[in-house]
């Protein structure tokens, strides 16, 4: 147990799928897993462990923002010996070539957050996923015939920052902490995002229900990649 996770160590798989929203975690468990059970309820972060096909996986929500992702991914890596976390989430698109429901594989995150400085005493404006997991997701996307957009994202701490950052596909709020923790603790991770908002067109966005339950293509891609991790 940790200050934020009540699970026993054996309740958490070495392979974790990490949405932001606890409701999305519940949806994934109910619709994609078998023989699943609730393993955490602290602070409403309802997490589930069960089988996807014949592989044990844990669905654990991160909450919103760099600090929340920082806490949960750190404790899972450090105290529960998790090997791999794949974050799945939504993003706002800066790039006008992106449309709603496009699936984005993040290969670099930029942030002005002080998270890396506080973690490792050195500010790093760019953080990166692990190449092994990037390659695995790409291979899996080809097998599943899922179209991926790959590129850099802006990991922001201000949801209401409406300024587009040139050179980045769009914005989300968690990947910097996940990538930094994985590097610091010698673990593996990646981020998959579905476009839920078009920052270049404020009138177009997914509904709250679609954000919680309508991202099946990305969810399946992430789960299939996880269970093929060796």
mmCIF file of C-alpha atoms in Angstrom:
data_model
loop_
_atom_site.group_PDB
_atom_site.id
_atom_site.type_symbol
_atom_site.label_atom_id
_atom_site.label_comp_id
_atom_site.label_asym_id
_atom_site.label_seq_id
_atom_site.Cartn_x
_atom_site.Cartn_y
_atom_site.Cartn_z
ATOM 1 C CA UNK A 1 0.000 0.000 0.000
ATOM 2 C CA UNK A 2 0.972 3.616 -0.592
ATOM 3 C CA UNK A 3 -0.608 6.917 0.496
ATOM 4 C CA UNK A 4 -2.694 6.883 -2.696
ATOM 5 C CA UNK A 5 -3.141 3.192 -3.581
ATOM 6 C CA UNK A 6 -4.723 0.621 -1.276
ATOM 7 C CA UNK A 7 -4.037 -2.411 -3.466
ATOM 8 C CA UNK A 8 -1.960 -5.353 -2.389
ATOM 9 C CA UNK A 9 1.114 -5.770 -4.543
ATOM 10 C CA UNK A 10 -0.217 -8.960 -6.108
ATOM 11 C CA UNK A 11 -3.408 -7.141 -7.157
ATOM 12 C CA UNK A 12 -1.579 -5.011 -9.717
ATOM 13 C CA UNK A 13 -0.362 -6.430 -13.026
ATOM 14 C CA UNK A 14 3.082 -5.628 -14.403
ATOM 15 C CA UNK A 15 1.202 -4.240 -17.424
ATOM 16 C CA UNK A 16 -0.944 -1.151 -16.836
ATOM 17 C CA UNK A 17 -3.304 0.721 -19.108
ATOM 18 C CA UNK A 18 -3.770 4.235 -17.717
ATOM 19 C CA UNK A 19 -6.682 6.409 -18.778
ATOM 20 C CA UNK A 20 -7.177 9.721 -17.032
ATOM 21 C CA UNK A 21 -10.830 9.319 -16.110
ATOM 22 C CA UNK A 22 -11.954 6.740 -13.496
ATOM 23 C CA UNK A 23 -15.197 6.330 -15.482
ATOM 24 C CA UNK A 24 -13.162 5.387 -18.528
ATOM 25 C CA UNK A 25 -11.290 2.820 -16.426
ATOM 26 C CA UNK A 26 -14.627 1.329 -15.355
ATOM 27 C CA UNK A 27 -15.852 1.275 -18.957
ATOM 28 C CA UNK A 28 -12.711 -0.511 -20.151
ATOM 29 C CA UNK A 29 -12.928 -3.133 -17.401
ATOM 30 C CA UNK A 30 -16.597 -3.821 -18.115
ATOM 31 C CA UNK A 31 -16.245 -3.986 -21.885
ATOM 32 C CA UNK A 32 -12.771 -5.396 -22.537
ATOM 33 C CA UNK A 33 -11.730 -7.511 -19.542
ATOM 34 C CA UNK A 34 -12.869 -10.839 -18.139
ATOM 35 C CA UNK A 35 -12.686 -11.995 -14.538
ATOM 36 C CA UNK A 36 -11.888 -8.448 -13.464
ATOM 37 C CA UNK A 37 -12.123 -7.096 -9.933
ATOM 38 C CA UNK A 38 -11.851 -3.708 -8.272
ATOM 39 C CA UNK A 39 -8.398 -3.179 -6.744
ATOM 40 C CA UNK A 40 -8.434 0.474 -5.682
ATOM 41 C CA UNK A 41 -10.986 3.057 -4.533
ATOM 42 C CA UNK A 42 -8.802 5.594 -2.711
ATOM 43 C CA UNK A 43 -9.780 9.173 -3.681
ATOM 44 C CA UNK A 44 -12.266 7.755 -6.168
ATOM 45 C CA UNK A 45 -9.505 6.366 -8.382
ATOM 46 C CA UNK A 46 -11.293 3.135 -9.209
ATOM 47 C CA UNK A 47 -8.800 0.676 -10.674
ATOM 48 C CA UNK A 48 -9.444 -2.820 -11.998
ATOM 49 C CA UNK A 49 -7.351 -5.905 -12.683
ATOM 50 C CA UNK A 50 -8.535 -8.643 -15.000
ATOM 51 C CA UNK A 51 -7.753 -10.549 -18.158
ATOM 52 C CA UNK A 52 -7.590 -9.209 -21.670
ATOM 53 C CA UNK A 53 -7.640 -12.391 -23.704
ATOM 54 C CA UNK A 54 -5.397 -14.567 -21.497
ATOM 55 C CA UNK A 55 -3.096 -11.839 -20.140
ATOM 56 C CA UNK A 56 -3.510 -10.135 -16.766
ATOM 57 C CA UNK A 57 -3.654 -6.335 -17.037
ATOM 58 C CA UNK A 58 -4.552 -3.493 -14.692
ATOM 59 C CA UNK A 59 -6.608 -0.478 -15.697
ATOM 60 C CA UNK A 60 -5.601 2.361 -13.386
ATOM 61 C CA UNK A 61 -6.737 5.987 -13.815
ATOM 62 C CA UNK A 62 -4.215 8.799 -13.501
ATOM 63 C CA UNK A 63 -6.537 11.703 -12.831
ATOM 64 C CA UNK A 64 -5.927 15.031 -14.546
ATOM 65 C CA UNK A 65 -2.676 16.921 -14.843
ATOM 66 C CA UNK A 66 1.038 16.405 -14.377
ATOM 67 C CA UNK A 67 0.988 16.145 -10.548
ATOM 68 C CA UNK A 68 -1.733 13.494 -10.485
ATOM 69 C CA UNK A 69 -0.091 11.410 -13.211
ATOM 70 C CA UNK A 70 3.204 11.926 -11.404
ATOM 71 C CA UNK A 71 1.875 10.427 -8.179
ATOM 72 C CA UNK A 72 0.116 7.387 -9.617
ATOM 73 C CA UNK A 73 2.672 6.382 -12.223
ATOM 74 C CA UNK A 74 5.538 6.828 -9.734
ATOM 75 C CA UNK A 75 3.875 4.653 -7.084
ATOM 76 C CA UNK A 76 2.929 1.971 -9.605
ATOM 77 C CA UNK A 77 6.452 1.827 -11.040
ATOM 78 C CA UNK A 78 8.292 2.147 -7.723
ATOM 79 C CA UNK A 79 6.195 0.255 -5.192
ATOM 80 C CA UNK A 80 4.160 -2.161 -7.333
ATOM 81 C CA UNK A 81 6.965 -3.151 -9.726
ATOM 82 C CA UNK A 82 4.937 -2.268 -12.815
ATOM 83 C CA UNK A 83 7.035 -2.719 -15.956
ATOM 84 C CA UNK A 84 4.980 -0.888 -18.592
ATOM 85 C CA UNK A 85 2.352 1.845 -18.542
ATOM 86 C CA UNK A 86 0.524 2.909 -21.673
ATOM 87 C CA UNK A 87 -1.377 6.130 -21.139
ATOM 88 C CA UNK A 88 -4.537 6.590 -23.169
ATOM 89 C CA UNK A 89 -6.278 9.925 -23.233
ATOM 90 C CA UNK A 90 -7.798 12.746 -25.201
ATOM 91 C CA UNK A 91 -6.131 15.789 -26.706
ATOM 92 C CA UNK A 92 -6.893 19.110 -28.293
ATOM 93 C CA UNK A 93 -5.498 19.434 -31.808
ATOM 94 C CA UNK A 94 -3.336 22.381 -32.853
ATOM 95 C CA UNK A 95 -2.543 20.872 -36.240
ATOM 96 C CA UNK A 96 -5.269 21.519 -38.803
ATOM 97 C CA UNK A 97 -4.499 18.194 -40.474
ATOM 98 C CA UNK A 98 -5.962 16.419 -37.424
ATOM 99 C CA UNK A 99 -9.655 15.676 -37.098
ATOM 100 C CA UNK A 100 -11.895 14.392 -34.301
ATOM 101 C CA UNK A 101 -11.211 10.748 -33.357
ATOM 102 C CA UNK A 102 -7.775 10.630 -34.997
ATOM 103 C CA UNK A 103 -5.434 8.441 -32.938
ATOM 104 C CA UNK A 104 -2.064 10.002 -32.095
ATOM 105 C CA UNK A 105 1.091 8.222 -30.958
ATOM 106 C CA UNK A 106 3.263 10.609 -28.974
ATOM 107 C CA UNK A 107 6.996 10.490 -29.699
ATOM 108 C CA UNK A 108 7.980 13.545 -27.638
ATOM 109 C CA UNK A 109 6.377 15.792 -25.035
ATOM 110 C CA UNK A 110 7.253 19.436 -24.493
ATOM 111 C CA UNK A 111 6.393 21.145 -21.205
ATOM 112 C CA UNK A 112 7.371 24.224 -19.243
ATOM 113 C CA UNK A 113 6.464 22.357 -16.038
ATOM 114 C CA UNK A 114 8.996 22.195 -13.201
ATOM 115 C CA UNK A 115 8.225 18.470 -12.710
ATOM 116 C CA UNK A 116 11.508 17.167 -14.107
ATOM 117 C CA UNK A 117 13.514 19.738 -12.160
ATOM 118 C CA UNK A 118 11.920 18.641 -8.899
ATOM 119 C CA UNK A 119 12.305 14.951 -9.750
ATOM 120 C CA UNK A 120 15.880 14.899 -11.030
ATOM 121 C CA UNK A 121 17.160 18.417 -10.184
ATOM 122 C CA UNK A 122 17.438 19.304 -13.878
ATOM 123 C CA UNK A 123 14.736 20.962 -15.966
ATOM 124 C CA UNK A 124 14.129 19.035 -19.175
ATOM 125 C CA UNK A 125 11.729 20.712 -21.567
ATOM 126 C CA UNK A 126 11.404 17.507 -23.604
ATOM 127 C CA UNK A 127 10.576 14.055 -22.288
ATOM 128 C CA UNK A 128 10.236 10.864 -24.295
ATOM 129 C CA UNK A 129 8.399 7.531 -24.275
ATOM 130 C CA UNK A 130 10.357 4.293 -24.492
ATOM 131 C CA UNK A 131 11.237 3.296 -28.033
ATOM 132 C CA UNK A 132 10.448 -0.381 -27.401
ATOM 133 C CA UNK A 133 6.824 0.491 -26.634
ATOM 134 C CA UNK A 134 6.602 2.920 -29.546
ATOM 135 C CA UNK A 135 7.768 0.178 -31.894
ATOM 136 C CA UNK A 136 5.348 -2.310 -30.353
ATOM 137 C CA UNK A 137 2.386 0.048 -30.778
ATOM 138 C CA UNK A 138 3.318 0.734 -34.396
ATOM 139 C CA UNK A 139 3.598 -2.970 -35.149
ATOM 140 C CA UNK A 140 0.261 -3.605 -33.453
ATOM 141 C CA UNK A 141 -1.436 -0.763 -35.335
ATOM 142 C CA UNK A 142 -0.358 -2.313 -38.625
ATOM 143 C CA UNK A 143 -1.756 -5.681 -37.575
ATOM 144 C CA UNK A 144 -5.069 -4.106 -36.512
ATOM 145 C CA UNK A 145 -5.183 -1.730 -39.495
ATOM 146 C CA UNK A 146 -5.415 1.295 -37.214
ATOM 147 C CA UNK A 147 -4.277 4.566 -38.742
ATOM 148 C CA UNK A 148 -1.832 6.420 -36.483
ATOM 149 C CA UNK A 149 -0.600 9.991 -36.525
ATOM 150 C CA UNK A 150 2.783 10.281 -34.816
ATOM 151 C CA UNK A 151 4.420 13.381 -33.445
ATOM 152 C CA UNK A 152 5.230 15.723 -30.586
ATOM 153 C CA UNK A 153 2.664 17.128 -28.184
ATOM 154 C CA UNK A 154 2.514 20.044 -25.785
ATOM 155 C CA UNK A 155 1.962 18.874 -22.214
ATOM 156 C CA UNK A 156 0.335 21.899 -20.634
ATOM 157 C CA UNK A 157 -0.637 22.711 -17.053
ATOM 158 C CA UNK A 158 -3.328 25.180 -18.183
ATOM 159 C CA UNK A 159 -6.345 23.559 -19.814
ATOM 160 C CA UNK A 160 -7.700 26.946 -20.870
ATOM 161 C CA UNK A 161 -4.586 28.041 -22.729
ATOM 162 C CA UNK A 162 -6.010 28.530 -26.212
ATOM 163 C CA UNK A 163 -2.735 29.423 -27.909
ATOM 164 C CA UNK A 164 -1.470 26.951 -30.484
ATOM 165 C CA UNK A 165 2.190 25.971 -30.235
ATOM 166 C CA UNK A 166 3.831 25.631 -33.631
ATOM 167 C CA UNK A 167 5.512 22.300 -34.239
ATOM 168 C CA UNK A 168 3.240 20.304 -31.938
ATOM 169 C CA UNK A 169 0.245 18.226 -32.945
ATOM 170 C CA UNK A 170 -1.781 19.360 -29.967
ATOM 171 C CA UNK A 171 -2.115 19.573 -26.218
ATOM 172 C CA UNK A 172 -2.731 17.231 -23.310
ATOM 173 C CA UNK A 173 -1.832 17.364 -19.614
ATOM 174 C CA UNK A 174 -0.131 14.200 -18.334
ATOM 175 C CA UNK A 175 2.597 12.701 -20.522
ATOM 176 C CA UNK A 176 5.552 14.693 -19.180
ATOM 177 C CA UNK A 177 5.185 13.160 -15.715
ATOM 178 C CA UNK A 178 4.746 9.630 -17.062
ATOM 179 C CA UNK A 179 7.769 9.877 -19.367
ATOM 180 C CA UNK A 180 9.956 11.454 -16.677
ATOM 181 C CA UNK A 181 9.033 8.854 -14.045
ATOM 182 C CA UNK A 182 9.660 5.964 -16.434
ATOM 183 C CA UNK A 183 13.111 7.280 -17.326
ATOM 184 C CA UNK A 184 13.979 8.006 -13.679
ATOM 185 C CA UNK A 185 12.900 4.537 -12.524
ATOM 186 C CA UNK A 186 14.153 2.628 -15.599
ATOM 187 C CA UNK A 187 10.679 1.561 -16.715
ATOM 188 C CA UNK A 188 8.833 1.642 -20.040
ATOM 189 C CA UNK A 189 5.878 3.711 -21.191
ATOM 190 C CA UNK A 190 4.056 5.350 -24.077
ATOM 191 C CA UNK A 191 1.091 7.626 -24.729
ATOM 192 C CA UNK A 192 -1.768 7.172 -27.173
ATOM 193 C CA UNK A 193 -4.260 10.010 -27.587
ATOM 194 C CA UNK A 194 -7.542 10.476 -29.415
ATOM 195 C CA UNK A 195 -8.394 13.923 -30.745
ATOM 196 C CA UNK A 196 -11.387 15.168 -28.745
ATOM 197 C CA UNK A 197 -11.213 18.908 -29.489
ATOM 198 C CA UNK A 198 -10.024 21.086 -32.335
ATOM 199 C CA UNK A 199 -8.293 24.061 -30.774
ATOM 200 C CA UNK A 200 -8.257 25.662 -34.210
ATOM 201 C CA UNK A 201 -12.091 25.347 -34.334
ATOM 202 C CA UNK A 202 -13.765 25.890 -30.959
ATOM 203 C CA UNK A 203 -17.184 24.726 -32.175
ATOM 204 C CA UNK A 204 -16.077 21.126 -32.744
ATOM 205 C CA UNK A 205 -15.470 18.650 -29.891
ATOM 206 C CA UNK A 206 -16.504 15.248 -28.594
ATOM 207 C CA UNK A 207 -19.269 15.028 -26.006
ATOM 208 C CA UNK A 208 -18.533 14.116 -22.394
ATOM 209 C CA UNK A 209 -20.027 10.655 -22.995
ATOM 210 C CA UNK A 210 -17.853 10.089 -26.058
ATOM 211 C CA UNK A 211 -14.755 11.096 -24.093
ATOM 212 C CA UNK A 212 -15.573 8.534 -21.395
ATOM 213 C CA UNK A 213 -16.776 5.624 -23.513
ATOM 214 C CA UNK A 214 -16.250 6.295 -27.227
ATOM 215 C CA UNK A 215 -12.547 5.680 -27.716
ATOM 216 C CA UNK A 216 -12.632 1.966 -28.468
ATOM 217 C CA UNK A 217 -10.147 1.943 -31.341
ATOM 218 C CA UNK A 218 -7.430 3.479 -29.180
ATOM 219 C CA UNK A 219 -8.311 1.284 -26.201
ATOM 220 C CA UNK A 220 -8.094 -1.912 -28.220
ATOM 221 C CA UNK A 221 -4.807 -0.850 -29.813
ATOM 222 C CA UNK A 222 -3.260 -0.141 -26.401
ATOM 223 C CA UNK A 223 -4.478 -3.423 -24.898
ATOM 224 C CA UNK A 224 -3.269 -5.479 -27.846
ATOM 225 C CA UNK A 225 0.142 -3.819 -27.617
ATOM 226 C CA UNK A 226 0.362 -4.450 -23.870
ATOM 227 C CA UNK A 227 -0.370 -8.149 -24.091
ATOM 228 C CA UNK A 228 2.307 -8.582 -26.756
ATOM 229 C CA UNK A 229 4.988 -7.013 -24.583
ATOM 230 C CA UNK A 230 7.758 -9.517 -23.835
#
